[in-house]
Coordinates of N, CA and C in Angstrom, one line a residue:
V1 N 7.6 -26.6 -10.0 CA 8.3 -26.8 -10.1 C 8.2 -28.1 -10.3
E2 N 7.4 -28.8 -9.1 CA 7.3 -30.2 -9.4 C 6.2 -30.8 -10.2
G3 N 5.6 -29.3 -11.1 CA 3.7 -29.9 -11.6 C 4.1 -30.4 -13.1
R4 N 2.9 -30.7 -13.5 CA 3.2 -31.3 -14.7 C 2.2 -30.2 -15.7
Y5 N 1.3 -29.6 -15.2 CA 1.9 -27.6 -15.6 C 2.8 -26.9 -15.4
K6 N 3.1 -25.5 -16.3 CA 2.9 -23.8 -16.3 C 1.4 -24.0 -16.3
I7 N 1.2 -22.9 -15.2 CA 0.0 -21.9 -15.1 C 0.3 -20.1 -15.3
Y8 N 0.3 -19.7 -16.5 CA 0.2 -18.2 -16.4 C -0.9 -17.8 -16.6
I9 N -0.5 -16.5 -15.5 CA -2.0 -15.9 -15.3 C -2.1 -14.6 -15.5
V10 N -2.5 -13.7 -16.7 CA -1.9 -12.6 -17.4 C -4.1 -12.2 -16.9
D11 N -3.8 -10.5 -15.9 CA -4.0 -9.9 -15.2 C -4.8 -8.3 -16.1
E12 N -5.4 -8.1 -15.6 CA -5.7 -7.1 -16.2 C -5.8 -7.0 -18.4
A13 N -6.1 -8.9 -18.7 CA -5.4 -9.3 -19.8 C -6.2 -7.5 -20.8
H14 N -7.3 -7.0 -21.2 CA -7.4 -6.2 -21.5 C -6.7 -5.3 -22.0
Q15 N -5.6 -4.5 -21.2 CA -4.7 -3.8 -21.0 C -2.8 -4.0 -21.8
L16 N -3.7 -4.9 -22.7 CA -2.6 -5.4 -23.5 C -2.8 -4.6 -24.7
T17 N -1.6 -4.9 -25.6 CA -1.8 -3.8 -26.5 C -1.6 -5.1 -28.0
T18 N -2.7 -4.5 -28.5 CA -2.4 -5.3 -30.3 C -1.2 -5.9 -29.5
P19 N 0.0 -4.7 -30.8 CA 0.7 -6.2 -30.8 C 1.5 -6.6 -30.1
A20 N 0.9 -6.9 -28.2 CA 1.2 -7.9 -27.4 C 0.3 -8.3 -27.6
W21 N -0.2 -9.4 -28.2 CA -2.1 -10.4 -27.8 C -0.7 -10.7 -29.4
Q22 N -0.5 -9.8 -30.7 CA -0.1 -11.0 -31.7 C 1.4 -11.7 -31.5
A23 N 2.1 -10.8 -30.5 CA 3.1 -12.0 -30.7 C 2.9 -13.2 -28.9
L24 N 1.8 -12.9 -28.4 CA 0.5 -14.1 -27.7 C 0.3 -15.4 -28.2
L25 N -0.1 -14.4 -29.9 CA -1.5 -15.5 -30.7 C -0.4 -16.9 -30.7
K26 N 0.8 -17.3 -31.4 CA 0.8 -18.2 -32.5 C 1.3 -19.3 -31.0
L27 N 1.3 -18.5 -28.8 CA 2.1 -19.4 -28.3 C -0.4 -20.0 -27.6
I28 N -0.7 -18.9 -28.4 CA -2.5 -19.4 -27.7 C -3.0 -20.5 -28.0
E29 N -2.8 -20.5 -29.4 CA -3.5 -21.1 -31.4 C -2.5 -22.6 -30.6
E30 N -1.5 -22.1 -30.9 CA 0.2 -24.0 -30.3 C 0.3 -23.9 -28.9
P31 N -1.3 -24.4 -27.9 CA 0.6 -24.4 -27.1 C 1.2 -25.2 -27.3
P32 N 2.2 -25.6 -25.7 CA 2.4 -26.5 -25.6 C 1.8 -28.0 -24.9
P33 N 2.4 -28.7 -24.8 CA 1.1 -29.3 -23.5 C 0.8 -29.8 -21.9
H34 N 2.1 -28.6 -22.0 CA 2.3 -28.8 -19.7 C 1.2 -26.9 -19.3
L35 N 1.2 -26.1 -21.3 CA 0.9 -24.8 -20.4 C -0.3 -24.5 -21.2
V36 N -0.5 -24.2 -19.7 CA -2.6 -23.2 -19.4 C -2.7 -21.6 -19.1
S37 N -2.8 -20.9 -20.4 CA -2.4 -18.9 -20.4 C -4.5 -19.1 -20.2
I38 N -4.0 -18.0 -18.2 CA -5.3 -18.3 -17.9 C -5.4 -16.5 -18.3
F39 N -6.8 -15.5 -20.2 CA -6.1 -14.1 -19.2 C -6.9 -13.6 -18.3
C40 N -7.6 -13.0 -17.5 CA -8.6 -12.1 -17.1 C -8.8 -10.6 -17.1
T41 N -10.0 -11.4 -17.3 CA -10.3 -9.3 -17.4 C -11.6 -8.8 -17.9
T42 N -11.8 -7.3 -17.4 CA -13.9 -6.9 -16.5 C -13.7 -6.6 -18.0
E43 N -13.7 -6.2 -19.4 CA -13.8 -6.4 -20.2 C -12.9 -7.0 -21.1
L44 N -14.2 -7.7 -22.4 CA -14.1 -8.7 -22.5 C -14.3 -8.4 -24.1
K45 N -14.5 -7.8 -24.4 CA -14.8 -6.9 -25.8 C -13.2 -5.9 -26.1
S46 N -12.7 -6.2 -25.1 CA -11.6 -4.6 -25.5 C -10.2 -6.2 -26.3
V47 N -9.7 -7.4 -25.9 CA -9.1 -9.3 -25.9 C -9.8 -8.9 -27.4
L48 N -8.0 -9.1 -28.6 CA -9.1 -9.3 -29.8 C -9.1 -10.4 -30.2
Q49 N -10.1 -10.2 -31.4 CA -11.4 -11.8 -30.8 C -10.7 -12.4 -32.0
T50 N -9.6 -12.3 -32.2 CA -8.5 -13.9 -32.2 C -8.7 -14.3 -31.4
V51 N -8.1 -13.6 -30.0 CA -7.8 -14.4 -29.0 C -8.9 -15.2 -28.9
R52 N -9.6 -14.5 -28.8 CA -11.7 -15.2 -28.0 C -11.4 -16.1 -28.5
S53 N -11.8 -15.6 -30.7 CA -12.0 -17.6 -30.8 C -11.2 -19.4 -30.2
R54 N -10.0 -18.1 -30.3 CA -9.8 -19.5 -29.2 C -9.0 -20.3 -28.2
C55 N -10.1 -19.4 -27.1 CA -9.6 -19.2 -25.6 C -11.6 -20.0 -25.0
Q56 N -11.4 -20.6 -24.0 CA -12.9 -20.7 -23.2 C -13.1 -19.1 -22.7
T57 N -14.3 -19.0 -22.6 CA -15.1 -18.0 -22.2 C -15.4 -18.1 -20.7
F58 N -15.7 -18.3 -19.4 CA -16.6 -18.0 -18.0 C -16.3 -16.6 -17.9
A59 N -18.5 -17.0 -17.4 CA -18.1 -15.0 -17.3 C -19.1 -15.3 -14.7
F60 N -17.8 -15.2 -14.3 CA -17.8 -14.6 -12.9 C -19.2 -13.6 -13.2
L61 N -20.6 -13.7 -12.1 CA -20.5 -13.0 -12.4 C -20.7 -11.9 -10.1
R62 N -20.8 -11.1 -10.3 CA -21.2 -10.4 -9.4 C -22.4 -10.8 -7.6
P63 N -21.4 -11.4 -6.7 CA -22.5 -12.7 -5.9 C -23.8 -11.9 -5.6
R64 N -24.9 -12.1 -5.5 CA -26.1 -11.5 -4.7 C -25.3 -10.0 -3.8
L65 N -26.3 -9.6 -2.7 CA -26.6 -9.1 -1.7 C -26.2 -10.3 -0.1
Q66 N -27.2 -11.0 -0.4 CA -27.7 -12.4 0.4 C -26.3 -12.7 0.5
E67 N -25.7 -12.7 -0.2 CA -24.7 -14.6 -0.5 C -23.5 -13.6 -0.3
L68 N -23.1 -12.2 -0.6 CA -22.6 -10.9 0.7 C -22.6 -11.2 1.8
V69 N -24.0 -10.9 2.7 CA -24.6 -10.7 4.2 C -23.8 -12.0 5.3
S70 N -24.6 -13.1 4.1 CA -23.7 -15.1 4.9 C -22.5 -15.5 4.4
V71 N -21.6 -14.0 3.3 CA -20.7 -14.1 3.9 C -19.9 -13.8 5.2
L72 N -20.4 -12.4 5.4 CA -19.8 -11.3 6.1 C -20.4 -12.1 7.7
R73 N -21.9 -12.5 7.8 CA -21.9 -13.6 8.7 C -20.7 -15.0 8.9
R74 N -20.7 -15.4 8.5 CA -19.3 -16.5 8.8 C -18.6 -15.7 9.5
V75 N -18.0 -14.4 8.7 CA -16.9 -14.6 9.3 C -16.9 -13.7 10.7
T76 N -18.1 -12.4 10.7 CA -18.4 -12.3 12.4 C -18.4 -12.9 13.1
E77 N -19.3 -14.2 13.1 CA -19.8 -15.2 13.9 C -17.9 -16.2 13.8
G78 N -16.6 -16.3 13.6 CA -15.9 -16.9 13.0 C -15.0 -16.0 14.3
E79 N -14.8 -14.5 13.7 CA -14.1 -13.7 14.8 C -14.7 -13.4 15.2
G80 N -15.7 -13.5 16.4 CA -16.4 -13.3 17.3 C -16.4 -11.3 17.6
I81 N -17.1 -11.1 15.9 CA -17.6 -9.5 16.4 C -19.3 -9.7 16.1
D82 N -19.7 -8.4 17.1 CA -21.1 -8.5 17.3 C -21.5 -7.7 15.8
A83 N -22.2 -7.4 14.8 CA -22.8 -6.3 14.1 C -24.6 -7.4 13.9
P84 N -25.4 -6.6 14.0 CA -26.8 -6.9 13.8 C -26.6 -7.2 12.5
D85 N -27.7 -7.9 11.4 CA -27.7 -9.0 9.7 C -28.3 -6.7 8.9
A86 N -28.6 -5.7 9.9 CA -28.9 -4.7 9.4 C -27.2 -4.0 9.2
A87 N -26.3 -3.6 9.3 CA -24.8 -3.6 9.6 C -24.4 -4.3 8.3
L88 N -24.5 -5.3 8.1 CA -24.3 -6.1 7.4 C -24.8 -6.5 6.4
A89 N -26.1 -6.0 6.4 CA -26.6 -5.6 4.5 C -26.1 -4.3 4.3
L90 N -25.8 -4.1 5.5 CA -25.3 -1.7 5.0 C -23.7 -2.7 4.5
I91 N -23.2 -2.7 5.1 CA -21.5 -3.5 4.3 C -21.5 -4.0 2.5
A92 N -22.4 -5.3 3.1 CA -22.2 -6.0 1.7 C -23.3 -4.6 0.4
R93 N -24.0 -3.6 0.4 CA -24.6 -2.8 0.4 C -23.2 -2.6 -0.8
G94 N -22.5 -1.6 -0.3 CA -21.4 -0.8 -0.3 C -20.4 -1.4 -0.7
A95 N -20.5 -3.1 -1.3 CA -19.3 -3.5 -1.6 C -19.3 -3.7 -3.1
R96 N -20.8 -3.3 -2.8 CA -21.2 -3.1 -4.6 C -20.6 -4.8 -5.1
G97 N -20.7 -5.5 -5.1 CA -20.6 -7.3 -5.4 C -19.2 -7.3 -5.4
S98 N -18.2 -6.9 -3.9 CA -17.1 -7.3 -3.6 C -16.7 -8.6 -2.6
F99 N -16.5 -9.7 -2.8 CA -17.1 -9.8 -1.6 C -14.8 -9.4 -0.3
R100 N -13.5 -9.4 -1.1 CA -12.7 -8.5 -0.6 C -13.6 -7.5 0.1
D101 N -14.2 -6.2 -0.2 CA -14.4 -5.3 0.0 C -15.2 -5.6 0.6
A102 N -16.2 -5.8 1.4 CA -17.3 -5.9 2.4 C -15.8 -6.9 3.1
V103 N -15.5 -8.2 3.5 CA -15.3 -8.0 4.1 C -14.3 -7.2 4.5
S104 N -13.8 -6.1 3.7 CA -12.1 -5.6 4.1 C -12.9 -4.3 5.2
T105 N -13.9 -3.6 5.0 CA -15.0 -3.2 5.4 C -15.1 -2.7 6.9
L106 N -16.0 -3.8 6.7 CA -16.2 -4.7 8.4 C -14.7 -5.2 9.3
D107 N -14.1 -5.3 8.7 CA -12.4 -5.6 9.5 C -12.2 -3.9 9.9
Q108 N -12.0 -3.5 9.5 CA -11.8 -1.1 9.1 C -13.3 -1.4 10.2
L109 N -14.6 -1.7 10.1 CA -14.9 -2.1 11.9 C -15.9 -2.4 12.2
A110 N -14.8 -3.2 12.5 CA -14.3 -3.7 13.5 C -13.5 -3.3 14.8
A111 N -12.1 -3.6 13.8 CA -11.4 -2.4 14.5 C -11.5 -1.5 15.2
A112 N -12.4 -0.5 15.0 CA -12.6 0.9 15.5 C -13.7 0.7 15.8
T113 N -14.0 -0.4 16.4 CA -15.3 -0.5 17.4 C -15.2 -1.6 17.9
E114 N -14.3 -1.8 18.4 CA -13.5 -3.1 19.1 C -14.6 -4.0 19.2
G115 N -14.9 -4.9 18.2 CA -15.8 -5.9 18.0 C -17.3 -5.6 17.8
K116 N -17.7 -4.4 18.3 CA -19.4 -4.5 18.6 C -19.8 -3.6 17.6
V117 N -20.2 -3.6 16.2 CA -20.0 -3.1 14.8 C -21.6 -2.9 15.5
S118 N -22.0 -1.2 14.1 CA -23.7 -1.0 14.2 C -23.6 -0.1 13.3
V119 N -25.5 -0.2 13.0 CA -25.8 -0.2 11.7 C -25.0 1.8 11.4
Q120 N -24.9 2.6 12.9 CA -24.9 3.4 12.9 C -22.7 3.9 11.9
D121 N -21.7 2.7 13.0 CA -20.8 2.8 12.7 C -20.8 2.7 10.9
V122 N -21.5 2.1 10.7 CA -21.5 1.5 8.9 C -21.4 2.5 8.6
L123 N -23.2 3.1 8.8 CA -23.3 4.6 8.0 C -22.2 5.8 8.0
Q124 N -21.7 5.4 8.7 CA -20.5 6.7 9.0 C -19.4 6.4 7.6
L125 N -18.8 5.0 8.1 CA -18.1 4.9 7.8 C -18.0 4.3 5.8
V126 N -18.9 4.3 5.5 CA -19.2 3.9 4.1 C -20.0 5.2 3.3
G127 N -20.6 5.9 4.2 CA -20.8 7.3 3.6 C -22.8 6.8 2.8
A128 N -23.3 5.6 3.4 CA -24.5 5.1 2.9 C -25.5 5.6 4.1
V129 N -26.5 6.6 3.0 CA -27.5 7.1 3.2 C -29.2 6.1 4.4
E130 N -28.6 7.2 5.4 CA -29.8 6.1 6.2 C -31.5 5.6 5.6
E131 N -32.3 3.8 5.7 CA -32.6 3.6 5.3 C -34.0 4.9 5.4
E132 N -35.1 5.4 6.7 CA -35.7 5.7 6.9 C -35.3 7.1 6.6
S133 N -34.7 8.2 6.4 CA -33.9 8.9 5.7 C -34.9 8.8 3.9
L134 N -34.0 8.3 3.5 CA -34.8 7.6 2.3 C -35.8 7.2 2.0
F135 N -37.2 6.5 2.5 CA -38.1 6.8 2.7 C -38.9 8.1 3.1
R136 N -38.1 9.1 4.1 CA -38.6 10.5 3.9 C -38.5 10.8 2.9
L137 N -37.4 11.5 2.2 CA -37.4 11.6 0.7 C -38.4 10.8 -0.2
C138 N -38.9 10.2 0.4 CA -40.0 9.8 -0.7 C -40.5 10.4 -0.7
D139 N -41.5 9.8 0.3 CA -42.2 10.7 0.6 C -42.2 12.0 0.4
T140 N -41.8 13.0 0.9 CA -41.5 14.1 0.4 C -42.6 14.3 -1.0
I141 N -40.9 13.1 -2.1 CA -41.9 13.6 -3.5 C -43.1 13.5 -3.7
I142 N -43.5 12.2 -3.6 CA -44.9 11.4 -3.1 C -46.2 12.8 -3.0
D143 N -46.4 13.7 -2.2 CA -46.1 14.3 -1.4 C -46.3 15.2 -2.4
R144 N -45.3 16.2 -3.5 CA -45.6 16.8 -4.1 C -45.1 18.3 -3.4
D145 N -44.5 17.7 -2.1 CA -43.9 19.0 -1.7 C -42.1 19.2 -1.7
T146 N -42.0 19.8 -2.5 CA -41.2 20.2 -3.5 C -40.1 20.9 -2.6
A147 N -40.6 22.0 -2.3 CA -39.5 22.7 -0.3 C -39.6 21.9 0.7
G148 N -39.9 21.0 0.7 CA -39.2 19.9 1.7 C -38.5 18.8 1.4
T149 N -38.7 18.7 0.0 CA -37.3 18.2 -0.2 C -35.9 18.7 -0.6
L150 N -36.4 20.0 -1.6 CA -35.0 20.6 -0.7 C -34.1 20.9 0.0
V151 N -35.9 21.3 1.3 CA -34.9 21.2 3.0 C -34.4 19.9 3.7
F152 N -34.8 18.6 3.3 CA -35.1 17.7 3.7 C -33.3 18.0 3.0
V153 N -33.4 17.9 1.5 CA -32.0 17.6 1.0 C -30.8 18.7 1.8
E154 N -30.6 19.9 1.4 CA -30.3 20.5 2.3 C -29.3 19.9 4.0
E155 N -30.3 20.1 4.9 CA -30.5 19.1 6.0 C -29.5 18.2 5.6
L156 N -29.3 17.1 4.6 CA -29.3 16.2 4.7 C -26.5 16.5 3.8
A157 N -27.3 17.9 3.4 CA -25.7 18.0 2.8 C -25.5 18.4 4.8
E158 N -26.0 19.6 4.9 CA -25.4 20.4 6.3 C -24.6 19.1 6.6
Q159 N -25.3 17.9 7.0 CA -24.7 16.6 8.0 C -23.9 16.2 7.7
G160 N -23.6 16.6 6.1 CA -22.5 16.0 5.5 C -22.3 14.6 4.8
Q161 N -23.3 14.7 4.3 CA -24.1 13.4 3.7 C -23.3 14.5 1.8
D162 N -22.4 12.8 1.9 CA -22.9 13.6 0.5 C -23.6 12.6 -1.4
L163 N -23.6 14.3 -2.0 CA -25.0 14.4 -2.0 C -25.2 13.4 -3.5
G164 N -24.1 12.6 -4.2 CA -23.6 11.9 -5.0 C -24.3 10.3 -4.7
R165 N -23.6 9.6 -3.3 CA -24.4 8.8 -2.8 C -25.3 9.2 -2.8
L166 N -26.6 10.4 -2.2 CA -28.2 9.8 -2.0 C -28.6 9.6 -3.3
V167 N -27.6 10.1 -4.4 CA -28.6 9.9 -5.2 C -28.6 8.1 -5.7
T168 N -27.4 8.0 -5.4 CA -27.6 6.6 -6.2 C -28.3 5.4 -5.4
D169 N -27.6 6.2 -3.3 CA -28.7 5.3 -2.7 C -30.1 5.7 -2.9
L170 N -31.0 6.9 -3.1 CA -32.1 6.5 -3.8 C -32.6 6.1 -4.0
L171 N -32.0 5.9 -5.5 CA -32.2 5.4 -5.9 C -32.0 3.6 -6.1
E172 N -30.9 3.2 -5.8 CA -31.1 1.8 -5.1 C -33.0 1.7 -4.8
H173 N -32.5 2.2 -3.4 CA -34.3 2.3 -3.1 C -35.5 2.3 -4.0
L174 N -35.1 2.7 -4.6 CA -36.8 3.2 -5.9 C -36.8 1.3 -6.4
R175 N -35.3 1.3 -6.7 CA -35.8 0.3 -7.7 C -36.2 -0.4 -6.3
Q176 N -35.3 -0.8 -4.9 CA -36.5 -2.0 -3.9 C -38.1 -1.8 -4.4
L177 N -38.5 -0.6 -3.8 CA -39.7 -0.2 -3.6 C -40.3 -1.2 -4.3
L178 N -39.9 -0.7 -5.7 CA -40.7 -1.1 -7.5 C -40.8 -2.4 -6.8
L179 N -39.5 -2.8 -7.5 CA -40.1 -4.9 -6.9 C -40.1 -5.4 -5.6
V180 N -40.1 -4.7 -4.6 CA -41.6 -5.1 -3.7 C -43.5 -4.6 -4.3
Q181 N -43.0 -4.0 -4.4 CA -44.0 -3.2 -5.6 C -45.8 -4.0 -6.2
H182 N -43.7 -4.8 -7.1 CA -44.2 -6.1 -8.1 C -44.2 -6.9 -7.9
L183 N -43.2 -7.7 -7.4 CA -43.0 -9.0 -7.0 C -43.9 -9.2 -4.8
G184 N -43.7 -8.0 -4.8 CA -44.3 -9.0 -3.6 C -43.3 -9.6 -2.1
H185 N -42.1 -9.4 -3.1 CA -40.9 -9.6 -1.7 C -39.6 -8.6 -2.0

């Protein structure tokens, strides 16, 4: 109320209809000197071109896995949570670039495990596939062992593994293997 500026934040701006944007256009073109409008969207192309041409655009990128792990490590140290780096990496991977989701998952795990989070705890909560299983699956594929691959996938399904998640994790694992093979790290 006492500030020099009034700041209006419109979240999910891509959901505004064309008539809504038309109504805002006059305000966007000639804003009062004390007004700042911020339009947040994950679908920039859905915002009218006339509006985009009159705004500054700032693209926020997803954080890298290591950035998420660093934040999780700070939280564990600050809150006295015992968690190995492998568990934090799994949490970060499962959060898919969201700090909030990563910290929320860590919080759930810490509450459920009385502050001692293990890799197995993370795997159970997020439904991720163990790295050892991914390597084993890749080995059966490389060996052209179709029967072995099918039997192993069936074993994972019987253990309650989400096969959609298995495919997602396998693709990410193969991507990482290609990066290591071609970049050396």
